[in-house]
């Protein structure tokens, strides 16, 4: 049996964002989590209590493990938030707010 032909998808123009000051090139339509994974980043938050690293767990917006700071707004779920050109993405420490 012949394997199916690959789709002839042609991705649109890439954009750039920054992650902790590092410039990343991102394909259109990706979430923040997908963009970070594609750049080899698998953890972008530390827990409040013990400071353990966290990234994607469920990947569908349920567990809140993937919280990240995007454009100064903490607690954004990286697995749901689409990347926009010029986004400034930062690792989130604890609650991501100054009061913790
Ligand atoms: S990975 Fe579970 S909410 Fe994002």
mmCIF file of N, CA and C and ligand atoms in Angstrom:
data_model
loop_
_atom_site.group_PDB
_atom_site.id
_atom_site.type_symbol
_atom_site.label_atom_id
_atom_site.label_comp_id
_atom_site.label_asym_id
_atom_site.label_seq_id
_atom_site.Cartn_x
_atom_site.Cartn_y
_atom_site.Cartn_z
ATOM 1 N N UNK A 1 0.837 -1.183 0.000
ATOM 2 C CA UNK A 1 0.000 0.000 0.000
ATOM 3 C C UNK A 1 0.881 1.246 0.000
ATOM 4 N N UNK A 2 0.541 2.167 -0.862
ATOM 5 C CA UNK A 2 1.325 3.392 -0.985
ATOM 6 C C UNK A 2 0.966 4.374 0.134
ATOM 7 N N UNK A 3 1.961 4.947 0.795
ATOM 8 C CA UNK A 3 1.639 5.921 1.865
ATOM 9 C C UNK A 3 1.023 7.183 1.267
ATOM 10 N N UNK A 4 0.200 7.868 2.036
ATOM 11 C CA UNK A 4 -0.430 9.091 1.523
ATOM 12 C C UNK A 4 0.604 10.168 1.229
ATOM 13 N N UNK A 5 0.289 11.003 0.271
ATOM 14 C CA UNK A 5 1.167 12.121 -0.066
ATOM 15 C C UNK A 5 1.083 13.182 1.036
ATOM 16 N N UNK A 6 2.185 13.835 1.320
ATOM 17 C CA UNK A 6 2.113 14.910 2.315
ATOM 18 C C UNK A 6 1.293 16.085 1.783
ATOM 19 N N UNK A 7 0.658 16.773 2.686
ATOM 20 C CA UNK A 7 -0.124 17.956 2.300
ATOM 21 C C UNK A 7 0.799 18.996 1.693
ATOM 22 N N UNK A 8 0.275 19.778 0.802
ATOM 23 C CA UNK A 8 1.081 20.824 0.162
ATOM 24 C C UNK A 8 0.892 22.156 0.863
ATOM 25 N N UNK A 9 0.914 22.090 2.151
ATOM 26 C CA UNK A 9 0.739 23.314 2.940
ATOM 27 C C UNK A 9 1.944 24.227 2.774
ATOM 28 N N UNK A 10 1.657 25.493 2.645
ATOM 29 C CA UNK A 10 2.732 26.492 2.580
ATOM 30 C C UNK A 10 2.459 27.497 3.697
ATOM 31 N N UNK A 11 3.307 27.458 4.718
ATOM 32 C CA UNK A 11 3.071 28.389 5.818
ATOM 33 C C UNK A 11 3.239 29.834 5.361
ATOM 34 N N UNK A 12 2.532 30.745 6.023
ATOM 35 C CA UNK A 12 2.631 32.161 5.704
ATOM 36 C C UNK A 12 3.937 32.750 6.219
ATOM 37 N N UNK A 13 3.986 34.060 6.209
ATOM 38 C CA UNK A 13 5.183 34.771 6.637
ATOM 39 C C UNK A 13 5.460 34.548 8.125
ATOM 40 N N UNK A 14 6.720 34.433 8.454
ATOM 41 C CA UNK A 14 7.094 34.313 9.855
ATOM 42 C C UNK A 14 7.069 35.694 10.504
ATOM 43 N N UNK A 15 7.074 35.688 11.832
ATOM 44 C CA UNK A 15 7.217 36.937 12.570
ATOM 45 C C UNK A 15 8.263 36.715 13.645
ATOM 46 N N UNK A 16 8.620 37.776 14.326
ATOM 47 C CA UNK A 16 9.573 37.623 15.425
ATOM 48 C C UNK A 16 8.943 38.072 16.733
ATOM 49 N N UNK A 17 9.348 37.401 17.794
ATOM 50 C CA UNK A 17 8.967 37.749 19.157
ATOM 51 C C UNK A 17 10.241 37.639 19.983
ATOM 52 N N UNK A 18 10.167 38.053 21.237
ATOM 53 C CA UNK A 18 11.320 37.824 22.103
ATOM 54 C C UNK A 18 10.893 36.964 23.278
ATOM 55 N N UNK A 19 11.815 36.144 23.727
ATOM 56 C CA UNK A 19 11.616 35.352 24.940
ATOM 57 C C UNK A 19 12.814 35.606 25.849
ATOM 58 N N UNK A 20 12.563 36.246 26.968
ATOM 59 C CA UNK A 20 13.636 36.625 27.902
ATOM 60 C C UNK A 20 14.777 37.326 27.164
ATOM 61 N N UNK A 21 14.404 38.177 26.224
ATOM 62 C CA UNK A 21 15.378 38.980 25.493
ATOM 63 C C UNK A 21 15.954 38.320 24.250
ATOM 64 N N UNK A 22 15.658 37.057 24.058
ATOM 65 C CA UNK A 22 16.169 36.322 22.886
ATOM 66 C C UNK A 22 15.150 36.410 21.756
ATOM 67 N N UNK A 23 15.588 36.767 20.563
ATOM 68 C CA UNK A 23 14.673 36.884 19.427
ATOM 69 C C UNK A 23 14.382 35.506 18.844
ATOM 70 N N UNK A 24 13.080 35.229 18.653
ATOM 71 C CA UNK A 24 12.652 33.962 18.070
ATOM 72 C C UNK A 24 11.868 34.251 16.797
ATOM 73 N N UNK A 25 12.062 33.438 15.784
ATOM 74 C CA UNK A 25 11.286 33.519 14.558
ATOM 75 C C UNK A 25 10.179 32.477 14.651
ATOM 76 N N UNK A 26 8.935 32.917 14.382
ATOM 77 C CA UNK A 26 7.770 32.067 14.630
ATOM 78 C C UNK A 26 6.910 31.952 13.377
ATOM 79 N N UNK A 27 6.453 30.747 13.096
ATOM 80 C CA UNK A 27 5.514 30.531 11.998
ATOM 81 C C UNK A 27 4.139 31.058 12.391
ATOM 82 N N UNK A 28 3.348 31.519 11.452
ATOM 83 C CA UNK A 28 2.026 32.059 11.781
ATOM 84 C C UNK A 28 1.110 30.971 12.344
ATOM 85 N N UNK A 29 0.236 31.395 13.243
ATOM 86 C CA UNK A 29 -0.764 30.482 13.793
ATOM 87 C C UNK A 29 -0.300 29.688 14.988
ATOM 88 N N UNK A 30 0.909 29.858 15.407
ATOM 89 C CA UNK A 30 1.402 29.090 16.548
ATOM 90 C C UNK A 30 0.996 29.742 17.856
ATOM 91 N N UNK A 31 0.832 28.888 18.846
ATOM 92 C CA UNK A 31 0.636 29.402 20.196
ATOM 93 C C UNK A 31 2.000 29.761 20.779
ATOM 94 N N UNK A 32 1.957 30.459 21.908
ATOM 95 C CA UNK A 32 3.206 30.791 22.588
ATOM 96 C C UNK A 32 3.954 29.507 22.940
ATOM 97 N N UNK A 33 3.237 28.494 23.429
ATOM 98 C CA UNK A 33 3.892 27.229 23.793
ATOM 99 C C UNK A 33 4.541 26.581 22.574
ATOM 100 N N UNK A 34 3.848 26.549 21.450
ATOM 101 C CA UNK A 34 4.403 25.936 20.244
ATOM 102 C C UNK A 34 5.636 26.698 19.771
ATOM 103 N N UNK A 35 5.584 28.023 19.879
ATOM 104 C CA UNK A 35 6.735 28.830 19.468
ATOM 105 C C UNK A 35 7.938 28.549 20.363
ATOM 106 N N UNK A 36 7.680 28.426 21.669
ATOM 107 C CA UNK A 36 8.792 28.163 22.586
ATOM 108 C C UNK A 36 9.346 26.762 22.377
ATOM 109 N N UNK A 37 8.475 25.795 22.202
ATOM 110 C CA UNK A 37 8.937 24.420 21.928
ATOM 111 C C UNK A 37 9.789 24.380 20.668
ATOM 112 N N UNK A 38 9.319 25.068 19.631
ATOM 113 C CA UNK A 38 10.057 25.065 18.363
ATOM 114 C C UNK A 38 11.446 25.664 18.526
ATOM 115 N N UNK A 39 11.595 26.532 19.533
ATOM 116 C CA UNK A 39 12.896 27.151 19.804
ATOM 117 C C UNK A 39 13.699 26.342 20.821
ATOM 118 N N UNK A 40 13.175 25.195 21.223
ATOM 119 C CA UNK A 40 13.901 24.337 22.156
ATOM 120 C C UNK A 40 13.689 24.672 23.615
ATOM 121 N N UNK A 41 12.708 25.534 23.894
ATOM 122 C CA UNK A 41 12.427 25.930 25.281
ATOM 123 C C UNK A 41 11.288 25.059 25.798
ATOM 124 N N UNK A 42 11.494 24.346 26.887
ATOM 125 C CA UNK A 42 10.454 23.456 27.401
ATOM 126 C C UNK A 42 9.938 23.862 28.779
ATOM 127 N N UNK A 43 10.562 24.844 29.417
ATOM 128 C CA UNK A 43 10.088 25.327 30.718
ATOM 129 C C UNK A 43 10.176 26.842 30.719
ATOM 130 N N UNK A 44 9.100 27.507 31.193
ATOM 131 C CA UNK A 44 9.073 28.977 31.194
ATOM 132 C C UNK A 44 8.322 29.523 32.406
ATOM 133 N N UNK A 45 8.250 28.735 33.428
ATOM 134 C CA UNK A 45 7.642 29.196 34.674
ATOM 135 C C UNK A 45 8.290 28.426 35.802
ATOM 136 N N UNK A 46 8.340 29.050 36.999
ATOM 137 C CA UNK A 46 8.771 28.317 38.181
ATOM 138 C C UNK A 46 7.640 28.382 39.197
ATOM 139 N N UNK A 47 7.520 27.317 39.971
ATOM 140 C CA UNK A 47 6.416 27.239 40.922
ATOM 141 C C UNK A 47 6.645 28.180 42.101
ATOM 142 N N UNK A 48 5.531 28.570 42.762
ATOM 143 C CA UNK A 48 5.618 29.513 43.876
ATOM 144 C C UNK A 48 6.404 28.945 45.049
ATOM 145 N N UNK A 49 6.100 27.712 45.436
ATOM 146 C CA UNK A 49 6.686 27.153 46.651
ATOM 147 C C UNK A 49 8.144 26.765 46.517
ATOM 148 N N UNK A 50 8.441 25.928 45.557
ATOM 149 C CA UNK A 50 9.787 25.355 45.477
ATOM 150 C C UNK A 50 10.596 25.836 44.280
ATOM 151 N N UNK A 51 9.984 26.645 43.430
ATOM 152 C CA UNK A 51 10.715 27.177 42.285
ATOM 153 C C UNK A 51 11.029 26.142 41.220
ATOM 154 N N UNK A 52 10.226 25.079 41.175
ATOM 155 C CA UNK A 52 10.478 24.020 40.181
ATOM 156 C C UNK A 52 10.025 24.475 38.801
ATOM 157 N N UNK A 53 10.721 24.031 37.748
ATOM 158 C CA UNK A 53 10.378 24.462 36.390
ATOM 159 C C UNK A 53 9.090 23.832 35.880
ATOM 160 N N UNK A 54 8.354 24.610 35.086
ATOM 161 C CA UNK A 54 7.115 24.120 34.494
ATOM 162 C C UNK A 54 7.002 24.602 33.052
ATOM 163 N N UNK A 55 6.288 23.806 32.249
ATOM 164 C CA UNK A 55 6.005 24.156 30.863
ATOM 165 C C UNK A 55 4.634 23.601 30.524
ATOM 166 N N UNK A 56 4.507 22.973 29.382
ATOM 167 C CA UNK A 56 3.220 22.388 28.990
ATOM 168 C C UNK A 56 3.000 21.058 29.698
ATOM 169 N N UNK A 57 1.793 20.860 30.219
ATOM 170 C CA UNK A 57 1.410 19.556 30.769
ATOM 171 C C UNK A 57 0.236 19.007 29.965
ATOM 172 N N UNK A 58 -0.925 19.681 30.036
ATOM 173 C CA UNK A 58 -2.100 19.164 29.311
ATOM 174 C C UNK A 58 -2.123 19.621 27.849
ATOM 175 N N UNK A 59 -1.710 20.824 27.606
ATOM 176 C CA UNK A 59 -1.703 21.367 26.248
ATOM 177 C C UNK A 59 -3.059 21.805 25.725
ATOM 178 N N UNK A 60 -4.079 21.801 26.586
ATOM 179 C CA UNK A 60 -5.430 22.160 26.138
ATOM 180 C C UNK A 60 -6.090 23.192 27.046
ATOM 181 N N UNK A 61 -5.326 23.881 27.861
ATOM 182 C CA UNK A 61 -5.884 24.969 28.653
ATOM 183 C C UNK A 61 -6.532 24.573 29.956
ATOM 184 N N UNK A 62 -6.309 23.367 30.444
ATOM 185 C CA UNK A 62 -6.988 22.894 31.644
ATOM 186 C C UNK A 62 -6.123 22.988 32.902
ATOM 187 N N UNK A 63 -4.847 22.666 32.809
ATOM 188 C CA UNK A 63 -4.032 22.491 34.017
ATOM 189 C C UNK A 63 -3.377 23.775 34.540
ATOM 190 N N UNK A 64 -3.219 24.778 33.723
ATOM 191 C CA UNK A 64 -2.569 26.041 34.082
ATOM 192 C C UNK A 64 -1.095 25.870 34.448
ATOM 193 N N UNK A 65 -0.477 24.804 34.039
ATOM 194 C CA UNK A 65 0.946 24.619 34.300
ATOM 195 C C UNK A 65 1.811 25.517 33.424
ATOM 196 N N UNK A 66 1.274 25.955 32.293
ATOM 197 C CA UNK A 66 2.083 26.636 31.278
ATOM 198 C C UNK A 66 2.053 28.154 31.397
ATOM 199 N N UNK A 67 1.688 28.683 32.568
ATOM 200 C CA UNK A 67 1.546 30.131 32.705
ATOM 201 C C UNK A 67 2.841 30.854 32.356
ATOM 202 N N UNK A 68 2.677 31.980 31.681
ATOM 203 C CA UNK A 68 3.820 32.750 31.190
ATOM 204 C C UNK A 68 3.406 34.215 31.151
ATOM 205 N N UNK A 69 4.373 35.091 31.133
ATOM 206 C CA UNK A 69 4.099 36.521 31.040
ATOM 207 C C UNK A 69 4.266 36.963 29.592
ATOM 208 N N UNK A 70 3.189 37.550 29.035
ATOM 209 C CA UNK A 70 3.211 38.017 27.644
ATOM 210 C C UNK A 70 2.866 39.499 27.633
ATOM 211 N N UNK A 71 3.763 40.307 27.097
ATOM 212 C CA UNK A 71 3.567 41.754 27.011
ATOM 213 C C UNK A 71 3.211 42.360 28.371
ATOM 214 N N UNK A 72 3.898 41.884 29.409
ATOM 215 C CA UNK A 72 3.714 42.411 30.752
ATOM 216 C C UNK A 72 2.526 41.850 31.499
ATOM 217 N N UNK A 73 1.740 41.003 30.887
ATOM 218 C CA UNK A 73 0.570 40.406 31.550
ATOM 219 C C UNK A 73 0.930 39.003 32.025
ATOM 220 N N UNK A 74 0.998 38.791 33.349
ATOM 221 C CA UNK A 74 1.337 37.462 33.857
ATOM 222 C C UNK A 74 0.145 36.510 33.730
ATOM 223 N N UNK A 75 0.402 35.251 33.943
ATOM 224 C CA UNK A 75 -0.628 34.207 34.030
ATOM 225 C C UNK A 75 -1.390 33.967 32.728
ATOM 226 N N UNK A 76 -0.690 34.095 31.610
ATOM 227 C CA UNK A 76 -1.284 33.753 30.312
ATOM 228 C C UNK A 76 -0.978 32.286 30.024
ATOM 229 N N UNK A 77 -1.982 31.539 29.607
ATOM 230 C CA UNK A 77 -1.753 30.121 29.300
ATOM 231 C C UNK A 77 -1.073 30.006 27.929
ATOM 232 N N UNK A 78 0.173 29.613 27.961
ATOM 233 C CA UNK A 78 0.981 29.555 26.734
ATOM 234 C C UNK A 78 0.399 28.591 25.700
ATOM 235 N N UNK A 79 -0.324 27.576 26.157
ATOM 236 C CA UNK A 79 -0.857 26.591 25.210
ATOM 237 C C UNK A 79 -2.091 27.109 24.483
ATOM 238 N N UNK A 80 -2.647 28.245 24.921
ATOM 239 C CA UNK A 80 -3.853 28.793 24.287
ATOM 240 C C UNK A 80 -3.614 30.131 23.591
ATOM 241 N N UNK A 81 -2.652 30.896 24.067
ATOM 242 C CA UNK A 81 -2.455 32.254 23.551
ATOM 243 C C UNK A 81 -1.707 32.215 22.215
ATOM 244 N N UNK A 82 -2.317 32.754 21.157
ATOM 245 C CA UNK A 82 -1.603 32.791 19.878
ATOM 246 C C UNK A 82 -0.507 33.849 19.897
ATOM 247 N N UNK A 83 0.571 33.544 19.229
ATOM 248 C CA UNK A 83 1.667 34.511 19.117
ATOM 249 C C UNK A 83 1.244 35.640 18.191
ATOM 250 N N UNK A 84 1.616 36.854 18.554
ATOM 251 C CA UNK A 84 1.421 38.014 17.686
ATOM 252 C C UNK A 84 2.781 38.645 17.436
ATOM 253 N N UNK A 85 2.978 39.198 16.258
ATOM 254 C CA UNK A 85 4.273 39.790 15.945
ATOM 255 C C UNK A 85 4.691 40.802 17.012
ATOM 256 N N UNK A 86 5.936 40.699 17.429
ATOM 257 C CA UNK A 86 6.477 41.644 18.393
ATOM 258 C C UNK A 86 6.195 41.324 19.845
ATOM 259 N N UNK A 87 5.513 40.231 20.114
ATOM 260 C CA UNK A 87 5.236 39.881 21.507
ATOM 261 C C UNK A 87 6.525 39.812 22.319
ATOM 262 N N UNK A 88 6.414 40.276 23.563
ATOM 263 C CA UNK A 88 7.529 40.179 24.508
ATOM 264 C C UNK A 88 7.123 39.138 25.547
ATOM 265 N N UNK A 89 7.751 37.984 25.472
ATOM 266 C CA UNK A 89 7.406 36.838 26.319
ATOM 267 C C UNK A 89 8.507 36.681 27.361
ATOM 268 N N UNK A 90 8.079 36.515 28.612
ATOM 269 C CA UNK A 90 9.068 36.372 29.681
ATOM 270 C C UNK A 90 8.744 35.178 30.556
ATOM 271 N N UNK A 91 9.793 34.553 31.061
ATOM 272 C CA UNK A 91 9.640 33.515 32.068
ATOM 273 C C UNK A 91 8.884 34.098 33.252
ATOM 274 N N UNK A 92 7.977 33.321 33.825
ATOM 275 C CA UNK A 92 7.199 33.782 34.972
ATOM 276 C C UNK A 92 7.687 33.115 36.236
ATOM 277 N N UNK A 93 8.041 33.950 37.212
ATOM 278 C CA UNK A 93 8.463 33.454 38.526
ATOM 279 C C UNK A 93 7.262 33.510 39.464
ATOM 280 N N UNK A 94 6.933 32.409 40.102
ATOM 281 C CA UNK A 94 5.820 32.366 41.048
ATOM 282 C C UNK A 94 4.520 32.826 40.425
ATOM 283 N N UNK A 95 3.861 33.810 41.073
ATOM 284 C CA UNK A 95 2.585 34.295 40.563
ATOM 285 C C UNK A 95 2.763 35.280 39.405
ATOM 286 N N UNK A 96 3.985 35.716 39.187
ATOM 287 C CA UNK A 96 4.235 36.677 38.121
ATOM 288 C C UNK A 96 3.921 38.096 38.534
ATOM 289 N N UNK A 97 3.541 38.281 39.780
ATOM 290 C CA UNK A 97 3.220 39.625 40.286
ATOM 291 C C UNK A 97 4.249 40.014 41.347
ATOM 292 N N UNK A 98 4.320 41.299 41.610
ATOM 293 C CA UNK A 98 5.304 41.787 42.563
ATOM 294 C C UNK A 98 4.941 41.486 44.009
ATOM 295 N N UNK A 99 3.694 41.076 44.264
ATOM 296 C CA UNK A 99 3.230 40.930 45.638
ATOM 297 C C UNK A 99 3.396 39.512 46.195
ATOM 298 N N UNK A 100 4.113 38.630 45.519
ATOM 299 C CA UNK A 100 4.237 37.282 46.094
ATOM 300 C C UNK A 100 5.530 37.087 46.843
HETATM 301 S S1 LIG B 1 -0.537 23.130 29.406
HETATM 302 FE FE1 LIG B 1 -2.261 22.868 30.649
HETATM 303 S S2 LIG B 1 -3.203 24.830 30.579
HETATM 304 FE FE2 LIG B 1 -1.553 25.019 29.209
#
